[in-house]
Amino acid sequence: MQQKSATETTPSKPARIRILDAAHELMLTLGLSRATTKEIARAAGCSEAALYKYFASKEELFIRVLHERLPQLGPLLERLTAEPREHSLEENLTEIARQAALFYEQSFPIAASLYAETQLKRRHDEAMRAMGAGPHMPIRGVAAYLLAEQRAGRVQPDTDTYAAASLLLGACAQRAFAYDATEEGAPPLDTFAPALVRTLLAGIAPGDRTGAAGASDKL
């Protein structure tokens, strides 16, 4: 059965949106390495030349898919870093864990094929670094938020914030990668995120965890 292009199914959408939609779908179903710009353009109902009017490279298109089609950590981290005391430390970290787990759950099937081709991964890593993106950026963002909390007195002064951020996001990534291999599957976010954060807080919150991370620290 011949696949309908994005123009046949959603003719009212602008070309850039159709390209992003097609790229997201193909990267998800075929993997990043097999989703060529030619295939993406065909699915979007446009020429490959038209695709390059909106995106300089496949790497840029990949970054735009991550930023515009998947759950977003960046805006959340920027807001929490600017106003760390808006909610309790536990509430903030739980929301970060939820969004991170969703992001990894949806991005892992797209990016997994990169790890099968060393040269392709190296090229994508170089392109993402040049664009100020990459898998290291969420860790830096969470570390910056924890540093703001540390300065506010809600994280122990001797805590390595980068290590704590790596622990938090590493667990979220493992939920998408390793937990599916178990008979039980990935735990629901409603139980996974709070349990993960409570465990992390036991090591980084000053004094009594409930006193430091609970509602009283909004004052």
PDB file of N, CA, C and O in Angstrom, residues 3 18-31 35 40 43 65 69-70 110:
ATOM      1  N   GLN A   3       2.259   4.821   0.707  1.00  0.00           N
ATOM      2  CA  GLN A   3       2.142   5.755   1.810  1.00  0.00           C
ATOM      3  C   GLN A   3       1.690   7.121   1.316  1.00  0.00           C
ATOM      4  O   GLN A   3       2.188   7.633   0.315  1.00  0.00           O
ATOM      5  N   ARG A  18       4.930  20.192   8.143  1.00  0.00           N
ATOM      6  CA  ARG A  18       4.821  18.877   7.507  1.00  0.00           C
ATOM      7  C   ARG A  18       6.156  18.137   7.545  1.00  0.00           C
ATOM      8  O   ARG A  18       6.201  16.923   7.769  1.00  0.00           O
ATOM      9  N   ILE A  19       7.236  18.874   7.333  1.00  0.00           N
ATOM     10  CA  ILE A  19       8.557  18.250   7.358  1.00  0.00           C
ATOM     11  C   ILE A  19       8.876  17.732   8.761  1.00  0.00           C
ATOM     12  O   ILE A  19       9.373  16.614   8.922  1.00  0.00           O
ATOM     13  N   LEU A  20       8.602  18.542   9.773  1.00  0.00           N
ATOM     14  CA  LEU A  20       8.847  18.108  11.153  1.00  0.00           C
ATOM     15  C   LEU A  20       7.991  16.896  11.506  1.00  0.00           C
ATOM     16  O   LEU A  20       8.466  15.951  12.153  1.00  0.00           O
ATOM     17  N   ASP A  21       6.726  16.925  11.096  1.00  0.00           N
ATOM     18  CA  ASP A  21       5.841  15.789  11.373  1.00  0.00           C
ATOM     19  C   ASP A  21       6.370  14.515  10.717  1.00  0.00           C
ATOM     20  O   ASP A  21       6.411  13.445  11.336  1.00  0.00           O
ATOM     21  N   ALA A  22       6.764  14.642   9.452  1.00  0.00           N
ATOM     22  CA  ALA A  22       7.264  13.482   8.726  1.00  0.00           C
ATOM     23  C   ALA A  22       8.572  12.975   9.321  1.00  0.00           C
ATOM     24  O   ALA A  22       8.787  11.765   9.464  1.00  0.00           O
ATOM     25  N   ALA A  23       9.462  13.912   9.674  1.00  0.00           N
ATOM     26  CA  ALA A  23      10.746  13.518  10.270  1.00  0.00           C
ATOM     27  C   ALA A  23      10.530  12.799  11.596  1.00  0.00           C
ATOM     28  O   ALA A  23      11.165  11.765  11.860  1.00  0.00           O
ATOM     29  N   HIS A  24       9.637  13.333  12.412  1.00  0.00           N
ATOM     30  CA  HIS A  24       9.345  12.699  13.704  1.00  0.00           C
ATOM     31  C   HIS A  24       8.840  11.277  13.512  1.00  0.00           C
ATOM     32  O   HIS A  24       9.304  10.329  14.158  1.00  0.00           O
ATOM     33  N   GLU A  25       7.885  11.108  12.596  1.00  0.00           N
ATOM     34  CA  GLU A  25       7.297   9.794  12.369  1.00  0.00           C
ATOM     35  C   GLU A  25       8.324   8.805  11.820  1.00  0.00           C
ATOM     36  O   GLU A  25       8.429   7.663  12.287  1.00  0.00           O
ATOM     37  N   LEU A  26       9.111   9.237  10.842  1.00  0.00           N
ATOM     38  CA  LEU A  26      10.087   8.331  10.232  1.00  0.00           C
ATOM     39  C   LEU A  26      11.249   8.028  11.163  1.00  0.00           C
ATOM     40  O   LEU A  26      11.743   6.898  11.203  1.00  0.00           O
ATOM     41  N   MET A  27      11.704   9.023  11.905  1.00  0.00           N
ATOM     42  CA  MET A  27      12.781   8.767  12.866  1.00  0.00           C
ATOM     43  C   MET A  27      12.320   7.803  13.945  1.00  0.00           C
ATOM     44  O   MET A  27      13.100   6.996  14.455  1.00  0.00           O
ATOM     45  N   LEU A  28      11.034   7.890  14.288  1.00  0.00           N
ATOM     46  CA  LEU A  28      10.489   7.010  15.327  1.00  0.00           C
ATOM     47  C   LEU A  28      10.318   5.586  14.814  1.00  0.00           C
ATOM     48  O   LEU A  28      10.601   4.623  15.526  1.00  0.00           O
ATOM     49  N   THR A  29       9.877   5.443  13.571  1.00  0.00           N
ATOM     50  CA  THR A  29       9.585   4.108  13.041  1.00  0.00           C
ATOM     51  C   THR A  29      10.798   3.445  12.387  1.00  0.00           C
ATOM     52  O   THR A  29      10.971   2.223  12.485  1.00  0.00           O
ATOM     53  N   LEU A  30      11.642   4.247  11.722  1.00  0.00           N
ATOM     54  CA  LEU A  30      12.799   3.691  11.018  1.00  0.00           C
ATOM     55  C   LEU A  30      14.098   3.838  11.794  1.00  0.00           C
ATOM     56  O   LEU A  30      15.057   3.112  11.533  1.00  0.00           O
ATOM     57  N   GLY A  31      14.146   4.786  12.720  1.00  0.00           N
ATOM     58  CA  GLY A  31      15.400   5.116  13.378  1.00  0.00           C
ATOM     59  C   GLY A  31      16.085   6.260  12.665  1.00  0.00           C
ATOM     60  O   GLY A  31      15.844   6.497  11.473  1.00  0.00           O
ATOM     61  N   ALA A  35      16.243   7.119   8.407  1.00  0.00           N
ATOM     62  CA  ALA A  35      15.313   8.171   7.988  1.00  0.00           C
ATOM     63  C   ALA A  35      16.093   9.225   7.201  1.00  0.00           C
ATOM     64  O   ALA A  35      16.593  10.193   7.748  1.00  0.00           O
ATOM     65  N   ILE A  40      12.141  11.660   4.134  1.00  0.00           N
ATOM     66  CA  ILE A  40      11.389  12.655   4.912  1.00  0.00           C
ATOM     67  C   ILE A  40      10.676  13.621   3.979  1.00  0.00           C
ATOM     68  O   ILE A  40       9.495  13.931   4.176  1.00  0.00           O
ATOM     69  N   ALA A  43       7.676  11.915   2.354  1.00  0.00           N
ATOM     70  CA  ALA A  43       6.562  11.768   3.281  1.00  0.00           C
ATOM     71  C   ALA A  43       5.898  13.109   3.582  1.00  0.00           C
ATOM     72  O   ALA A  43       4.696  13.162   3.873  1.00  0.00           O
ATOM     73  N   VAL A  65      13.313  18.339  15.805  1.00  0.00           N
ATOM     74  CA  VAL A  65      12.324  17.330  16.209  1.00  0.00           C
ATOM     75  C   VAL A  65      12.368  17.138  17.727  1.00  0.00           C
ATOM     76  O   VAL A  65      11.327  17.103  18.392  1.00  0.00           O
ATOM     77  N   ARG A  69       8.931  18.450  19.154  1.00  0.00           N
ATOM     78  CA  ARG A  69       7.971  17.353  19.136  1.00  0.00           C
ATOM     79  C   ARG A  69       8.020  16.484  20.386  1.00  0.00           C
ATOM     80  O   ARG A  69       7.130  15.659  20.595  1.00  0.00           O
ATOM     81  N   LEU A  70       9.033  16.646  21.218  1.00  0.00           N
ATOM     82  CA  LEU A  70       9.180  15.818  22.408  1.00  0.00           C
ATOM     83  C   LEU A  70       9.012  16.657  23.666  1.00  0.00           C
ATOM     84  O   LEU A  70       9.128  17.882  23.619  1.00  0.00           O
ATOM     85  N   ILE A 110      14.235   6.945  18.713  1.00  0.00           N
ATOM     86  CA  ILE A 110      14.703   7.747  17.586  1.00  0.00           C
ATOM     87  C   ILE A 110      16.226   7.702  17.479  1.00  0.00           C
ATOM     88  O   ILE A 110      16.791   7.507  16.403  1.00  0.00           O
TER      89      ILE A 110
END
